[in-house]
CSV table of N, CA and C in Angstrom, one decimal:
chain,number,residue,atom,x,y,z
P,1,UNK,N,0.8,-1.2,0.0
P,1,UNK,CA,0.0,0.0,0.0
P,1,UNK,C,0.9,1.3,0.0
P,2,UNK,N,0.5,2.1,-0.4
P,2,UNK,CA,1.0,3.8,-0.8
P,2,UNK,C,1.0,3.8,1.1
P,3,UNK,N,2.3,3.8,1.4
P,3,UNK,CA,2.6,4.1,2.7
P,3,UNK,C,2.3,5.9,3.0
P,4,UNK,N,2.1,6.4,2.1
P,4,UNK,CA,2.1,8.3,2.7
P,4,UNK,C,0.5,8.6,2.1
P,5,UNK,N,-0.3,7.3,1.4
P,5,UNK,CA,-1.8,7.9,1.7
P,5,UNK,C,-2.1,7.1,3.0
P,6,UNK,N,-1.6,5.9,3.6
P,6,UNK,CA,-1.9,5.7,5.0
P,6,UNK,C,-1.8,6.4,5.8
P,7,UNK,N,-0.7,7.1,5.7
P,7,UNK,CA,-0.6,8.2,6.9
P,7,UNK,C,-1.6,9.5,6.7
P,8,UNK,N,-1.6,9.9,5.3
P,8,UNK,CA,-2.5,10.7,5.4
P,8,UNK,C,-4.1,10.5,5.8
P,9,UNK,N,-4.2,9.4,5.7
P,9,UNK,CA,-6.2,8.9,6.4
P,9,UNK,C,-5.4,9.0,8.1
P,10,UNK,N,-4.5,7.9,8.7
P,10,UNK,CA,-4.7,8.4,10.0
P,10,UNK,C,-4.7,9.8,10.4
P,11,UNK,N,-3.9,10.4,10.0
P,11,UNK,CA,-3.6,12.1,10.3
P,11,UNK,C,-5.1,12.3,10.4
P,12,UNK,N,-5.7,12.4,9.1
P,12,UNK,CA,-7.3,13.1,9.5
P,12,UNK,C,-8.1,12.5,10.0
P,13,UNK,N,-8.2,11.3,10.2
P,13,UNK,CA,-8.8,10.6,11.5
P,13,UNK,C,-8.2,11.4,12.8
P,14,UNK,N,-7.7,11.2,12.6
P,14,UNK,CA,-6.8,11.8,14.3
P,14,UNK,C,-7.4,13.8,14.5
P,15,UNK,N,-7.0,14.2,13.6
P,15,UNK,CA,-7.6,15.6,13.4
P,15,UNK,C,-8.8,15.7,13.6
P,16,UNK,N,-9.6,15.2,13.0
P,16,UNK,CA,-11.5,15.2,13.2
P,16,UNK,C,-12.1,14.5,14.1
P,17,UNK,N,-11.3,13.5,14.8
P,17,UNK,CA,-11.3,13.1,16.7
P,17,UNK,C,-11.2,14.5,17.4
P,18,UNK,N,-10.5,15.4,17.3
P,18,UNK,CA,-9.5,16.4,18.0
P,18,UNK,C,-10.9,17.7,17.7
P,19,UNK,N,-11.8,17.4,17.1
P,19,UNK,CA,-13.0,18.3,17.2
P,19,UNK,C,-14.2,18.0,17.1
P,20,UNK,N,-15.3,19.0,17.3
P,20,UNK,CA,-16.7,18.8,17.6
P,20,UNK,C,-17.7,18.9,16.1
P,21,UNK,N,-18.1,17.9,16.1
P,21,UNK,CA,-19.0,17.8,14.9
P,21,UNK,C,-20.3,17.7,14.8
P,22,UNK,N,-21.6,18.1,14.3
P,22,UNK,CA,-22.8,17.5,14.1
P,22,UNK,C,-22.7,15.4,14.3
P,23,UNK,N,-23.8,14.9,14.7
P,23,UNK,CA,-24.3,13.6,15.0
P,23,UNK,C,-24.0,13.5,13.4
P,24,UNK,N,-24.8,14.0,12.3
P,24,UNK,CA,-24.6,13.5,11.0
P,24,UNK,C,-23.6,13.4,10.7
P,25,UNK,N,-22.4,14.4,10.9
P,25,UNK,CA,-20.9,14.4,10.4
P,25,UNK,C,-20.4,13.2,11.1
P,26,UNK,N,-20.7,12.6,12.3
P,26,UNK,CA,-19.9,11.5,13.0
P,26,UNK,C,-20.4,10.4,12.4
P,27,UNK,N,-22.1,10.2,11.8
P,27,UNK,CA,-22.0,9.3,11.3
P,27,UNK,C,-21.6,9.0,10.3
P,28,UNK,N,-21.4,10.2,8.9
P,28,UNK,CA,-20.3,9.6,7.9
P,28,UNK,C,-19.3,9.6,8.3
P,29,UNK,N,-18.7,10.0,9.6
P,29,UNK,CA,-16.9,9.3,9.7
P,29,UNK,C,-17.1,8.4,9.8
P,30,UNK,N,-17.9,7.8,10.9
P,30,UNK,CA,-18.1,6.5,11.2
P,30,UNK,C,-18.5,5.7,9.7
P,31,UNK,N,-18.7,5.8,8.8
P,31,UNK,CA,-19.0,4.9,7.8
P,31,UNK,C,-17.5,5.0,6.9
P,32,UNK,N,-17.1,6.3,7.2
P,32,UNK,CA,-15.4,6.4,6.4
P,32,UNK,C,-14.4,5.4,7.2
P,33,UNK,N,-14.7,5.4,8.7
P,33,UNK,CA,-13.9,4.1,9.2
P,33,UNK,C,-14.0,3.0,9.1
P,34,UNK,N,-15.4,2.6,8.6
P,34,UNK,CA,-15.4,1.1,8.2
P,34,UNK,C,-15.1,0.8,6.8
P,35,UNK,N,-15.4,2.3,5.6
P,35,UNK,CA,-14.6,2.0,4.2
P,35,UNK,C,-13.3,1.7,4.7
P,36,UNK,N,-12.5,2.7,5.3
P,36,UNK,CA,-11.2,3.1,5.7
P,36,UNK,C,-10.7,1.6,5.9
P,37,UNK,N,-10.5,0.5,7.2
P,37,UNK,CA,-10.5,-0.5,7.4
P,37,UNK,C,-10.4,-1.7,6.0
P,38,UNK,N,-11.9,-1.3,5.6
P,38,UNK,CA,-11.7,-2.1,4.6
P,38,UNK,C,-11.3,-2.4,3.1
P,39,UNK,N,-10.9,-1.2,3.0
P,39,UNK,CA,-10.1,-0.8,2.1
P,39,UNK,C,-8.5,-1.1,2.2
P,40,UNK,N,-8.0,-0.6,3.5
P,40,UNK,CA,-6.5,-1.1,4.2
P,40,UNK,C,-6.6,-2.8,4.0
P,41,UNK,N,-7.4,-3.4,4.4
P,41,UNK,CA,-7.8,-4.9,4.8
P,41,UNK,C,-7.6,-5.6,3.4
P,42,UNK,N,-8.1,-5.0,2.0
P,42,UNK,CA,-8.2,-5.2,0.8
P,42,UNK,C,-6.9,-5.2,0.1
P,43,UNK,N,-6.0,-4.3,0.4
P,43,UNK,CA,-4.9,-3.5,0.2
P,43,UNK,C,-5.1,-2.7,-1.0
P,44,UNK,N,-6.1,-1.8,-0.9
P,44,UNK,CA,-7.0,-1.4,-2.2
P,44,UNK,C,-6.6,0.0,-1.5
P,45,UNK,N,-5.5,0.6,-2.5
P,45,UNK,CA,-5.4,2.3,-2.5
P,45,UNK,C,-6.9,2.7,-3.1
P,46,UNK,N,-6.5,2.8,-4.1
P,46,UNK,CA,-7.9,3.5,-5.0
P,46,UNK,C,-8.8,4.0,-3.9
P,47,UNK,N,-9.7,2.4,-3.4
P,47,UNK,CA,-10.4,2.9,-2.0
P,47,UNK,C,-10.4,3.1,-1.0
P,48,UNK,N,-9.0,3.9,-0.6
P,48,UNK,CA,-8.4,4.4,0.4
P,48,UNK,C,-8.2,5.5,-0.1
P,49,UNK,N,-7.9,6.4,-1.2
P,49,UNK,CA,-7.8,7.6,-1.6
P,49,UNK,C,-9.5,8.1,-1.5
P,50,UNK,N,-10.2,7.1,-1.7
P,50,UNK,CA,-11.8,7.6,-1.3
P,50,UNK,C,-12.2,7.9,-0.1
P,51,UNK,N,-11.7,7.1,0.7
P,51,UNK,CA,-11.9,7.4,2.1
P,51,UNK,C,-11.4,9.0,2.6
P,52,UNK,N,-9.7,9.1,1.8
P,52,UNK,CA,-9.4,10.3,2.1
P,52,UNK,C,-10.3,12.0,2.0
P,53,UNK,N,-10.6,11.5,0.6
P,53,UNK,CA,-11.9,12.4,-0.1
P,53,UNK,C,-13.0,12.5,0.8
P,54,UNK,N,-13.5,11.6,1.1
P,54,UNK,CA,-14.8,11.8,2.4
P,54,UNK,C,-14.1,12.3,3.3
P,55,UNK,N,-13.0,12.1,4.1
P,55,UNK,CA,-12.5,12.8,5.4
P,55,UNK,C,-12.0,14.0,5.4
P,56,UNK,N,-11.4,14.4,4.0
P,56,UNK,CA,-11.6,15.6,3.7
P,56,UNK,C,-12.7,16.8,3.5
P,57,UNK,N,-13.9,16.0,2.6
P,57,UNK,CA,-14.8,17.2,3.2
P,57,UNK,C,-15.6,17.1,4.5
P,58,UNK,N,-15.6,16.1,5.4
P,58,UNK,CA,-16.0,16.0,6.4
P,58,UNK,C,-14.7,16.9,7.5
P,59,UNK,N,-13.8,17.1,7.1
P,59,UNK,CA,-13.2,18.3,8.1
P,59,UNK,C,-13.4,19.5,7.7
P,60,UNK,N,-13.9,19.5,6.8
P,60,UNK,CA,-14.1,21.3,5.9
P,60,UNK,C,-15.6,21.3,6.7
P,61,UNK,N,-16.8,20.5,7.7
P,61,UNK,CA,-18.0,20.6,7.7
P,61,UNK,C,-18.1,21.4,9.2
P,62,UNK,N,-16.5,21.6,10.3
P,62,UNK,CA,-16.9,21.8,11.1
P,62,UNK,C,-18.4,23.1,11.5
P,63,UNK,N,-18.1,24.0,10.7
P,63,UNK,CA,-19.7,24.8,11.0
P,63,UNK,C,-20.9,24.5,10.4
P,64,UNK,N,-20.9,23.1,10.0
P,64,UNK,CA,-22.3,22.9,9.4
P,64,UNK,C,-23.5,22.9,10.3
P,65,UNK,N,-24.6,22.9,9.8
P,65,UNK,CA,-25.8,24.0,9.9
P,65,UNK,C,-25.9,24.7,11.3
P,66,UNK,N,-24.8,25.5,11.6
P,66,UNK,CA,-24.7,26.2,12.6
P,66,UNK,C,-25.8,26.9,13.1
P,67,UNK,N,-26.3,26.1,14.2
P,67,UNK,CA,-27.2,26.5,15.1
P,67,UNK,C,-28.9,25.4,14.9
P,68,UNK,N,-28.3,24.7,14.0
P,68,UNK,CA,-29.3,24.1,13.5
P,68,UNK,C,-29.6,22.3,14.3
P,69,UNK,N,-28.0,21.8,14.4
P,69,UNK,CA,-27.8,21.0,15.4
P,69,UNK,C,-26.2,21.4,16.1
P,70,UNK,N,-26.2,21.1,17.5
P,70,UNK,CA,-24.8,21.0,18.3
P,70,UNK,C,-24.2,20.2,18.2
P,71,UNK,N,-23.0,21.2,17.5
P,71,UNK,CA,-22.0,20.3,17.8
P,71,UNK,C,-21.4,19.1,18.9
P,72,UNK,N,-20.4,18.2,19.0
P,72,UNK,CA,-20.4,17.7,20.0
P,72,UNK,C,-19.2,16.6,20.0
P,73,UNK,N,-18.4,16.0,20.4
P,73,UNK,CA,-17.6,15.2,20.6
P,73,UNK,C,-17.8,13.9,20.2
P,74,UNK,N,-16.9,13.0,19.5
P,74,UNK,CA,-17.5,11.7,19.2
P,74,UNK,C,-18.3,11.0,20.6
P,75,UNK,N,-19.0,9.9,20.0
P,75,UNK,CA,-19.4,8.7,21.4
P,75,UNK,C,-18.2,8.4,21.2
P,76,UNK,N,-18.0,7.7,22.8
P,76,UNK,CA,-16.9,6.6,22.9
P,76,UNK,C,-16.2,5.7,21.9
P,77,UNK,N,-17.7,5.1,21.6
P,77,UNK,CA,-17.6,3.5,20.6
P,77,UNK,C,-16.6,4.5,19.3
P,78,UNK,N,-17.1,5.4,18.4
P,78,UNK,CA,-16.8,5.9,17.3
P,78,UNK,C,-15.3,6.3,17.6
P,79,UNK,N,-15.2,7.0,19.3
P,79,UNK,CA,-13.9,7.3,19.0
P,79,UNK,C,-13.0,6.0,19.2
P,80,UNK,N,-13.4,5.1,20.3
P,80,UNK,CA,-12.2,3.8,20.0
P,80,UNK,C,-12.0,3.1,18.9
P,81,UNK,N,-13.0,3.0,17.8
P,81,UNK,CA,-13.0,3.1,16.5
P,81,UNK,C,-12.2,3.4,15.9
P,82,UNK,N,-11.9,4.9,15.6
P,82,UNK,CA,-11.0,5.1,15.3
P,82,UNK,C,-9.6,5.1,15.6
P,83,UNK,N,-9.7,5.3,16.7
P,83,UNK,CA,-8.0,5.2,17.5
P,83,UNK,C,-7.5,3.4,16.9
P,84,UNK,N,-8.2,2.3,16.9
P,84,UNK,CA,-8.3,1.1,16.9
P,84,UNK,C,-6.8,1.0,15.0
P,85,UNK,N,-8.1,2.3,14.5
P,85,UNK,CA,-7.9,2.1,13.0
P,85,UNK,C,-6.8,2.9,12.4
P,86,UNK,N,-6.1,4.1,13.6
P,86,UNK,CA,-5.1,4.8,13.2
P,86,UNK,C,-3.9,3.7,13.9
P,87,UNK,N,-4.2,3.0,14.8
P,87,UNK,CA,-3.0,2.1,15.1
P,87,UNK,C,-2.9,1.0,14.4
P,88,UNK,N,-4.0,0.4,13.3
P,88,UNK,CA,-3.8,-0.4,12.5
P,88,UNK,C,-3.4,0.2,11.4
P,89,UNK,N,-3.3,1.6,11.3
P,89,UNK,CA,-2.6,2.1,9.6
P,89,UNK,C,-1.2,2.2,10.2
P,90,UNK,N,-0.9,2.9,11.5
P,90,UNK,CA,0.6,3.1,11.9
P,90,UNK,C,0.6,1.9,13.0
P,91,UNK,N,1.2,0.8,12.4
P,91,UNK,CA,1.6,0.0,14.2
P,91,UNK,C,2.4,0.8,14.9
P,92,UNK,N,3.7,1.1,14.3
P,92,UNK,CA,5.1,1.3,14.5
P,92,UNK,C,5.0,2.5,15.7
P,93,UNK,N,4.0,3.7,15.4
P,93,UNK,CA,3.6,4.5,15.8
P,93,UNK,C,3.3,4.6,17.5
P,94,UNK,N,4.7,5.7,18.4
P,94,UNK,CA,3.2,5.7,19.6
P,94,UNK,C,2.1,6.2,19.5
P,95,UNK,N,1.1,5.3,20.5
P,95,UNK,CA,0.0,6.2,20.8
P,95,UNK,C,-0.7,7.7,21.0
P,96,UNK,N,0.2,8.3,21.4
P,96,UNK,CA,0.1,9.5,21.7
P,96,UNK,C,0.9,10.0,20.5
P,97,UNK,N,1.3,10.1,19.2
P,97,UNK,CA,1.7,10.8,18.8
P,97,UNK,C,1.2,11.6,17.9
């Protein structure tokens, strides 16, 4: 696999953990982590550069319909989800980094 589009999906996984999103925006991450996953699992760039594309404009959504729902912090489940899936793109990686 294109070792520097892996990194680049954990990176914005990790970024869009690190803020507050509408319930809809968490559920298309949450559906970008299970492409994400299985795309890596596949060893299928193509559909890993897709995932990037959804994560990307899901970090451009932080003011969406402002005022219309609150924002808010992932649930738990979504966020260990993710954490699960940036240490399966970086093993080598600490945790904290």
């Amino acid at each position: 696999m294109d070792q520097e589009l892996v990194r680049d999906v954990a990176e914005k996984v990790r970024w869009i953990l690190g803020g507050k999103r509408t319930p809809v925006t968490w559920q298309r991450f949450s559906d970008a982590l299970t492409a994400a996953r299985a795309a890596h699992e596949a060893q299928d760039d193509a559909a890993l550069e897709q995932v990037l594309y959804e994560l990307e404009l899901l970090s451009r959504r932080v003011g969406e319909k402002l005022g219309q729902e609150s924002a808010r912090e992932p649930e738990p489940k979504v966020r260990d989800r993710a954490n699960e899936l940036v240490h399966t793109l970086l093993p080598d990686e600490p945790e904290d980094a």
